Each structure stands twice: as C-alpha cells, then as structure tokens.
CSV table of C-alpha atoms and ligand atoms in Angstrom, one decimal:
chain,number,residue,atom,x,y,z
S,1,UNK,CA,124.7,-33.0,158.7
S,2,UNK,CA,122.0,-32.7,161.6
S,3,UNK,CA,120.6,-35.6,162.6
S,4,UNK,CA,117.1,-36.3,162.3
S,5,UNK,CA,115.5,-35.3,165.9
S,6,UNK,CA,117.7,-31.8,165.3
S,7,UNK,CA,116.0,-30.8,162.4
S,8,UNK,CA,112.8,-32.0,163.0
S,9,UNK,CA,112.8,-30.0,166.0
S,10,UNK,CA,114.3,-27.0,163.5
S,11,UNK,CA,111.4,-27.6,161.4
S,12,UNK,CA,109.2,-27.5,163.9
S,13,UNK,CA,110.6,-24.4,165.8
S,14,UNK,CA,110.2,-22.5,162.1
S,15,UNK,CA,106.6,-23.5,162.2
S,16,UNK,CA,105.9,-22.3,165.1
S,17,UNK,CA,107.7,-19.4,164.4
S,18,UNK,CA,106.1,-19.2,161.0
S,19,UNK,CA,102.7,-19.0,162.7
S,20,UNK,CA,103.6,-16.3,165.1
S,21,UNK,CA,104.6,-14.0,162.2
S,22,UNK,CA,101.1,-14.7,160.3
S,23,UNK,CA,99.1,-13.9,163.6
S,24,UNK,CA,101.0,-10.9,164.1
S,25,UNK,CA,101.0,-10.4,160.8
S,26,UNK,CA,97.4,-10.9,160.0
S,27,UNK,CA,95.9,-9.9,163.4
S,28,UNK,CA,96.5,-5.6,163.2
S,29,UNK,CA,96.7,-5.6,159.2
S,30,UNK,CA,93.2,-6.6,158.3
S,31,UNK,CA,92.2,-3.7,161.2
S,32,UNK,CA,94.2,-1.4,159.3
S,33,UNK,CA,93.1,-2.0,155.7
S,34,UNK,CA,91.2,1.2,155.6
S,35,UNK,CA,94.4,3.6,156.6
S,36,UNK,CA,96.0,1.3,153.8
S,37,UNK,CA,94.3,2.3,151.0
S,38,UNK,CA,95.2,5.8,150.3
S,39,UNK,CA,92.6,6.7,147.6
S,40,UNK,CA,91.5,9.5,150.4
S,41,UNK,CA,88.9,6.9,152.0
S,42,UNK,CA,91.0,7.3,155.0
S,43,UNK,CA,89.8,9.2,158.1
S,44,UNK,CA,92.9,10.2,159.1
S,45,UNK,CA,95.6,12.5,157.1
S,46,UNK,CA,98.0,10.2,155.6
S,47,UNK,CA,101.8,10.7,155.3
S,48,UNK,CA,102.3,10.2,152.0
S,49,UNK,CA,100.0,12.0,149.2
S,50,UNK,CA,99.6,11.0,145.9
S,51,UNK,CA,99.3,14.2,143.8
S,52,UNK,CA,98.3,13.9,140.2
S,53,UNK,CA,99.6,16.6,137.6
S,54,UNK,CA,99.6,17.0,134.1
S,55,UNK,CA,103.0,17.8,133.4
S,56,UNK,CA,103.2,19.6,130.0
S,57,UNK,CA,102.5,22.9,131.6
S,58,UNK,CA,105.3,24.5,132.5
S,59,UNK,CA,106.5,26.8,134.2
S,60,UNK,CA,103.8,25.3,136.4
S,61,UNK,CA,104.6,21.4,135.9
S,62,UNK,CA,107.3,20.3,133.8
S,63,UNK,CA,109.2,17.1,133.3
S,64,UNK,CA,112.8,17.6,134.7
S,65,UNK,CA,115.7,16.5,133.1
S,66,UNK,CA,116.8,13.2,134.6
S,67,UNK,CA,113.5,12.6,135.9
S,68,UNK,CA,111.5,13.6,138.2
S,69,UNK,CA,108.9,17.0,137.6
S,70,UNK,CA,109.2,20.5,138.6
S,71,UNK,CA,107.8,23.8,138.2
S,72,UNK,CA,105.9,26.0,140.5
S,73,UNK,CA,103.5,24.0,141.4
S,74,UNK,CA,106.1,20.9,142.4
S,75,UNK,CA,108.2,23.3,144.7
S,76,UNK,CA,104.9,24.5,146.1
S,77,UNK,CA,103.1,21.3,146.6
S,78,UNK,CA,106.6,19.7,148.3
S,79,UNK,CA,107.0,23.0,150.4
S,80,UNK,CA,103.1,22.7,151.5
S,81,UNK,CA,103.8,18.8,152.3
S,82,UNK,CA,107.1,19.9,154.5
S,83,UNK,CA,105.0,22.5,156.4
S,84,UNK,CA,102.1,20.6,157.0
S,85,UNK,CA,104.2,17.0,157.5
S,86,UNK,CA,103.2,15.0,154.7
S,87,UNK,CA,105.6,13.9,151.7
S,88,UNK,CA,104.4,14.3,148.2
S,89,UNK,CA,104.5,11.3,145.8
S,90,UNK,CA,103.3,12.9,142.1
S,91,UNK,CA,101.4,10.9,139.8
S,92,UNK,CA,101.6,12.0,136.3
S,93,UNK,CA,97.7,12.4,134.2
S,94,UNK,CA,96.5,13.6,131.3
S,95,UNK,CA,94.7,17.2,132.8
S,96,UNK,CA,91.1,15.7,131.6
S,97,UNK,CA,91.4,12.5,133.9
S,98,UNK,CA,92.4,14.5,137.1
S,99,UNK,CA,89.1,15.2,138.3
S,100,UNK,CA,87.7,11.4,137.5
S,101,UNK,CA,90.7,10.0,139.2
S,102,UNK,CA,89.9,12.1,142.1
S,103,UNK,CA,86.1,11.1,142.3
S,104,UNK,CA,87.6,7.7,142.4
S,105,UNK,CA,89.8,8.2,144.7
S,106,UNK,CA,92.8,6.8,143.0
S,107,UNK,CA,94.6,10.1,144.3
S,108,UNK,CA,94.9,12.3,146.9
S,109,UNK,CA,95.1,15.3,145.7
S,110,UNK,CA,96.1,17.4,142.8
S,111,UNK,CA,98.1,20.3,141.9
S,112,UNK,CA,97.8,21.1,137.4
S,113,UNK,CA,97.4,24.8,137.5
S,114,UNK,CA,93.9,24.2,137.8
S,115,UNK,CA,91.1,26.5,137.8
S,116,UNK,CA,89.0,26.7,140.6
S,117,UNK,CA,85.2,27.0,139.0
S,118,UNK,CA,81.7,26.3,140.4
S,119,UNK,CA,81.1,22.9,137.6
S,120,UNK,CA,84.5,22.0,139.2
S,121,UNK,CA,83.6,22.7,142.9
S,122,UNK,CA,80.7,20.0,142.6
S,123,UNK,CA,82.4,17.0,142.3
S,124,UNK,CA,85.8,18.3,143.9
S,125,UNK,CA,87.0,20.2,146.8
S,126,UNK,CA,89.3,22.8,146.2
S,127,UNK,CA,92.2,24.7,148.9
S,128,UNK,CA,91.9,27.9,149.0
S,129,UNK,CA,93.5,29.9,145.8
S,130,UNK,CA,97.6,29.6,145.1
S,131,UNK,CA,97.8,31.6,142.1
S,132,UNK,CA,96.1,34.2,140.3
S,133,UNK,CA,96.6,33.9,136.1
S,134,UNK,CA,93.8,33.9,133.4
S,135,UNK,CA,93.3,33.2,129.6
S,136,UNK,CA,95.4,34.9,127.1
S,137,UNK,CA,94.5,34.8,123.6
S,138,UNK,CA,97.7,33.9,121.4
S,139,UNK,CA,98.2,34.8,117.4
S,140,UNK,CA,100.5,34.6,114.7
S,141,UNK,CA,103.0,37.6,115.9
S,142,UNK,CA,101.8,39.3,112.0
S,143,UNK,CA,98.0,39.2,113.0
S,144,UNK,CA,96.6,43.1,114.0
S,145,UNK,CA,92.5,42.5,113.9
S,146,UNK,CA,92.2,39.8,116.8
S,147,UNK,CA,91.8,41.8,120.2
S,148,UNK,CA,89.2,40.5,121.7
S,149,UNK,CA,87.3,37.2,122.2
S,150,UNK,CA,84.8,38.5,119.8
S,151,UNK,CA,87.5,38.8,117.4
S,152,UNK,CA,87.5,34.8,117.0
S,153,UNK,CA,83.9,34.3,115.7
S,154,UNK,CA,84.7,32.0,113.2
S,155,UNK,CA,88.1,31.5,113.0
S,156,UNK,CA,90.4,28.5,113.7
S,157,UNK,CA,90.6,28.4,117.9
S,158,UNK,CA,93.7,25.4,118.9
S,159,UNK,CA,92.5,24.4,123.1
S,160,UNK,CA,94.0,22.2,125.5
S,161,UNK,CA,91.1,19.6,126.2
S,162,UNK,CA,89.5,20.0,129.2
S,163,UNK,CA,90.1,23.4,130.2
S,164,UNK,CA,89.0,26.8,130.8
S,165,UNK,CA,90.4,27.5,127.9
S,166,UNK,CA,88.8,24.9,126.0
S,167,UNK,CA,85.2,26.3,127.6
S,168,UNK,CA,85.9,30.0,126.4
S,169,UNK,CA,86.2,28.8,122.8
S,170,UNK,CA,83.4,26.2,122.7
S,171,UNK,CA,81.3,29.7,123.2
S,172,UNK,CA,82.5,31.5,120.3
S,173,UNK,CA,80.1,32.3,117.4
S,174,UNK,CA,81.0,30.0,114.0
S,175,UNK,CA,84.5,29.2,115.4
S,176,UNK,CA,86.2,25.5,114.7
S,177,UNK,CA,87.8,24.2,117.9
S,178,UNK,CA,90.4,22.0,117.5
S,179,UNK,CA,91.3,20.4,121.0
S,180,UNK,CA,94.6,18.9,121.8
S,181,UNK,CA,95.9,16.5,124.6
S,182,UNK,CA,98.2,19.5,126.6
S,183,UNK,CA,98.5,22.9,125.8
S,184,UNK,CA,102.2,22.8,124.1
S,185,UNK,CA,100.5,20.8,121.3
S,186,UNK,CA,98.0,23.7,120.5
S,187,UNK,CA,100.4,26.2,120.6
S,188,UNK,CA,102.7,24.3,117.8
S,189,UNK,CA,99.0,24.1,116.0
S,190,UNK,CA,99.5,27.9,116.2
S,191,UNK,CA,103.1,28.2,115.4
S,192,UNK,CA,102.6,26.1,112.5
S,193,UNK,CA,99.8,28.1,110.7
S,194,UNK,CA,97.0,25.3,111.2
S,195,UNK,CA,95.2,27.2,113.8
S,196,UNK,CA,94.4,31.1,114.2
S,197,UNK,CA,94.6,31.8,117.7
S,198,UNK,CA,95.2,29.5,120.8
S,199,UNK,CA,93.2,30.0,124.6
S,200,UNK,CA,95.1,29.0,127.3
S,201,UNK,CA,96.3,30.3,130.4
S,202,UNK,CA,98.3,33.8,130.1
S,203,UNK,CA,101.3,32.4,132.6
S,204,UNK,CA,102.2,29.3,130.5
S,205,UNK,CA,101.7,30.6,126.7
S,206,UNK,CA,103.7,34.1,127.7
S,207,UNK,CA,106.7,31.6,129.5
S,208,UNK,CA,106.5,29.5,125.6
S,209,UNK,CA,107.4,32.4,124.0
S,210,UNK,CA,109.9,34.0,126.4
S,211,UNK,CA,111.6,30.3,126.8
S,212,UNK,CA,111.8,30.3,122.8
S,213,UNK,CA,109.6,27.2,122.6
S,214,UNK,CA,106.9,28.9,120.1
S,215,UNK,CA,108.4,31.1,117.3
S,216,UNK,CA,106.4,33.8,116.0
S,217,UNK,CA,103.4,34.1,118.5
S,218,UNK,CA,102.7,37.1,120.3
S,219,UNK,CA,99.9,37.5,123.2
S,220,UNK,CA,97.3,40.0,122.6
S,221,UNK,CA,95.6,42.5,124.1
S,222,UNK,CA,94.3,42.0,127.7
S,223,UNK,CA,93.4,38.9,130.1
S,224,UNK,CA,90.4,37.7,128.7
S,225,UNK,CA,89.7,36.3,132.0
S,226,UNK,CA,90.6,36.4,135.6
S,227,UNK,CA,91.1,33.0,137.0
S,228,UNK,CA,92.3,31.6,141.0
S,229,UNK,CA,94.3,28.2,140.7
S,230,UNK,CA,93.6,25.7,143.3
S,231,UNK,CA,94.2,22.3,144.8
S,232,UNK,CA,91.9,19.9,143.9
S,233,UNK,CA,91.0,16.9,146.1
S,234,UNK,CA,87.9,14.3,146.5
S,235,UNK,CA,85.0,15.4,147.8
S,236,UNK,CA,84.8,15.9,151.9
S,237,UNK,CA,88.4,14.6,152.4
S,238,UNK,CA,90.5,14.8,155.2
S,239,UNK,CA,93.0,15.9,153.7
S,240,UNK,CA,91.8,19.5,153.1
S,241,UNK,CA,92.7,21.2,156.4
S,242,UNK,CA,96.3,20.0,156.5
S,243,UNK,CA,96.7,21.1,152.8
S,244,UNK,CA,95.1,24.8,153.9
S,245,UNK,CA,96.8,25.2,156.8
S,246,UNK,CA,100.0,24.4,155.2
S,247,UNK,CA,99.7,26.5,152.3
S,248,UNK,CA,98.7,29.2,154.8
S,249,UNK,CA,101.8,28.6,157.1
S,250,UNK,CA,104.1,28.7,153.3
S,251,UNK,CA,102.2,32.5,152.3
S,252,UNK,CA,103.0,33.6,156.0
S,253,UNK,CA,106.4,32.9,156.5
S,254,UNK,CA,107.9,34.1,152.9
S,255,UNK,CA,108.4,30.3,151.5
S,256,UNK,CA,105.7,31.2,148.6
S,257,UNK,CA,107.1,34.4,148.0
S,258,UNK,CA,110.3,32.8,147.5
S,259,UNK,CA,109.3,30.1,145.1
S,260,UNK,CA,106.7,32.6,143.4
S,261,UNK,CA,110.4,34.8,142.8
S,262,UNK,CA,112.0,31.7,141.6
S,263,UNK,CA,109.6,30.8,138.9
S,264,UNK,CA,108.4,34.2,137.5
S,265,UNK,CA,111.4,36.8,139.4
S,266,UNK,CA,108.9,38.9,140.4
S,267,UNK,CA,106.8,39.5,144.0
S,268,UNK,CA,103.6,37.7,144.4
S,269,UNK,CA,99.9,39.6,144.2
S,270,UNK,CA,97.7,39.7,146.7
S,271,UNK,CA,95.6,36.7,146.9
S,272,UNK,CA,92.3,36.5,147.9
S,273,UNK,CA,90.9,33.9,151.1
S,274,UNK,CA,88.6,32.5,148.6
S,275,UNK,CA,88.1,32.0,144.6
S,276,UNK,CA,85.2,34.3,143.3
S,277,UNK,CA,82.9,31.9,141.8
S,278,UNK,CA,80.4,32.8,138.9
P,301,LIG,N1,93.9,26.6,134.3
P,301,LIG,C1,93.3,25.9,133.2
P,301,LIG,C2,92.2,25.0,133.7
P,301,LIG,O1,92.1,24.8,134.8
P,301,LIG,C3,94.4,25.0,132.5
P,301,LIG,C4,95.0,24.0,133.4
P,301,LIG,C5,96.0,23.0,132.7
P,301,LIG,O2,96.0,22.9,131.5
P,301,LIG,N2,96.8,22.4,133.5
P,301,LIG,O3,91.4,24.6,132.9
C-alpha cells in the first residue's frame, strides 16, 4: 500500500502528465484537421487513397476469394500507387454512386472500368486513358438478324445502370430497357431468355463467356463503340498529377504491359495521351 502523500503526489504527477499529452495532443491536431480528412479537400497528395470500384466487373474488378478484390484494374491501380508512393485502400460502390461519392468527396479516386465521356468530364476529372475497350452487343448464341445497333429497335435491351451501355440503349427506337444493378445480372437476364440482347462493354461480356459464366451467348458483329477507360477523381484535385505521372512511369517501364498480359495474355495497343471526346 502507498501511503497517502505517495500517491497523491502519483495522482498529481498523472495529471500533470495528463495535461501535457492533451496540449500536445490538441495543439498540432486541430492545425492538421484539413490533411485529416481525406475526401480529396487536402492540398497536399495524401498517402493513403481511397479508391471506389464496383466490383462485379471482372476481369476488370472482381471479388477475390478470401477477400480482398482483383482484376486489372486492382493490379493497375496498386502498381500506379507503388510508382507514384501512395497505398491504395479500395472502397467497394455500386458503379452509379461512384461519381456522387466523388463530387462529395467521400473518395479519392476511382478505378470501375469507367468511361471517360464529356457529361462525365464536368463534374469529374479524369487521368489520362488506361484502356481501350467498347460496347459489344450480346444475343442468344441461336439469334442471326441482330448485327447492328439498329437491329434492336424494339426489342428487349438488359443494361447495367449507369453506363455507357445503358446510354446506347436508352437511344434505340421502340426498345424496352431493362436496367440492372451490375452488368453480370443483365447478362443472366440474357442467358435466361427474359431479355434479347445485352450492351455492355466488349472486354467483360467476351471474358463471361470465355470464363463459362453465361451459357449460350455469343457477341456479335463489331464494337459498336470505341471507348478510353479512365481514373476518375473530384474535380481540381491534387491528386491528379501523382496519379498521371505514375501511370506514365507503369506504361514506360513494361509494368502495364505486364499486367495488361496477365489479365487478357495478349500485348497492349497503343494508347492515346488523351480520350477523344464527342
Ligand atoms: N465502361 C462502362 C461505363 O463507363 C461500364 C463501366 C462499369 O460498369 N464498371 O459506363
């Protein structure tokens, strides 16, 4: 047992040593509040980015077994971070709320196999293009008249909400759009006989077929599109610079080319500085 005059001076010795953790504590933290919040409000590139993605979309973004995501885009996005000196920290989103959680600021950054268009461009900033792909349409593997977008006036069009996809077929003459929450979904529409054709990125419906995960859909005809895939991130932030210049340092020194190989065994095209925008 201590006597009294001991732990009174304890207590008081904790006090004081109490108060010298709350002023150093306090003192720096409240001037760094704005570096805390890492919605992209920050002046300065932070070290960690959060990076939404929608991750139904493989072989671009995929759940991996035993957690965790992968795909193209994930070995690209962490090979960009390592190159540039930031680490990655994924945030999983349904593909329609990546752009508002952007605007918000509620992310850094993200990486969904997304489009670079000019609607997009105005409320987001986008790297320069990763990947060149574009719409494919997809029918039952029986069907011989649809070749062409035209071919689809009026027929039953399955859609990922929120894409490019999605846009395509709201433009077609008497067709019924039915729109579903990631593109896997519209394809089983497809596969199922409750839809006539699905719109959706070439890449990602060809890869469902190869991997066996839609029976009896083929791809027809040509692209019907030619679409760049970019980075998206909040308007003006300051994060855009270290995110070019490290996906220019990955496309220089063969790390792309490599992971491009790993995910569709074949060499990358040519891609351009900058996304042609209608
Ligand atoms: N590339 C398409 C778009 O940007 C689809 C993206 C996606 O579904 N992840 O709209």
């Amino acid at each position: 047992m201590f006597k009294f005059t001991r732990s009174r001076f304890l207590r008081q010795f904790v006090i004081g040593l109490v108060c010298v953790f709350m002023v150093a504590a306090c003192g720096p933290s409240a001037e760094e509040a704005p570096e805390a919040t890492e919605g992209g409000t920050s002046e300065a590139a932070a070290t960690t980015l959060t990076v939404a993605t929608e991750p139904a979309f493989p072989p671009f973004e995929a759940q991996a077994e035993g957690g965790g995501y992968e795909g193209f885009d994930i070995d690209l996005m962490n090979a960009i971070g390592e190159a540039a000196g930031f680490t990655v920290e994924f945030q999983a989103l349904p593909f329609d709320g990546i752009i508002p959680a952007l605007q918000a600021g509620t992310v850094d950054a993200a990486i969904s196999a997304m489009t670079i268009t000019a609607e997009r461009a105005q409320t987001v900033d986008f790297s320069r293009p990763y990947f060149k792909a574009g719409l494919a349409i997809a029918v039952p593997e029986a069907n011989t008249d649809v070749t062409s977008l035209e071919d689809l006036a009026g027929k039953r069009i399955a859609v990922q909400i929120g894409t490019t996809g999605a846009g395509q077929a709201a433009e077609i003459e008497g067709a019924t759009v039915s729109t579903f929450d990631s593109a896997p979904l519209a394809l089983q529409e497809l596969a199922n006989g409750n839809a006539d054709a699905v719109i959706n990125d070439a890449p990602v419906t060809l890869y469902a077929i190869q991997t066996g995960n839609i029976g009896g859909v083929k791809v027809v005809g040509e692209l019907v599109t030619e679409e760049f895939y970019g980075i998206a991130l909040p308007k003006d932030s300051p994060n855009l610079e270290t995110i070019n210049s490290g996906l220019a340092t990955i496309l220089e020194d063969g790390t792309y080319e490599e992971i491009y190989q790993k995910w569709f065994g074949e060499a990358p095209p040519e891609l351009p500085e900058e996304a042609p925008l209608e």
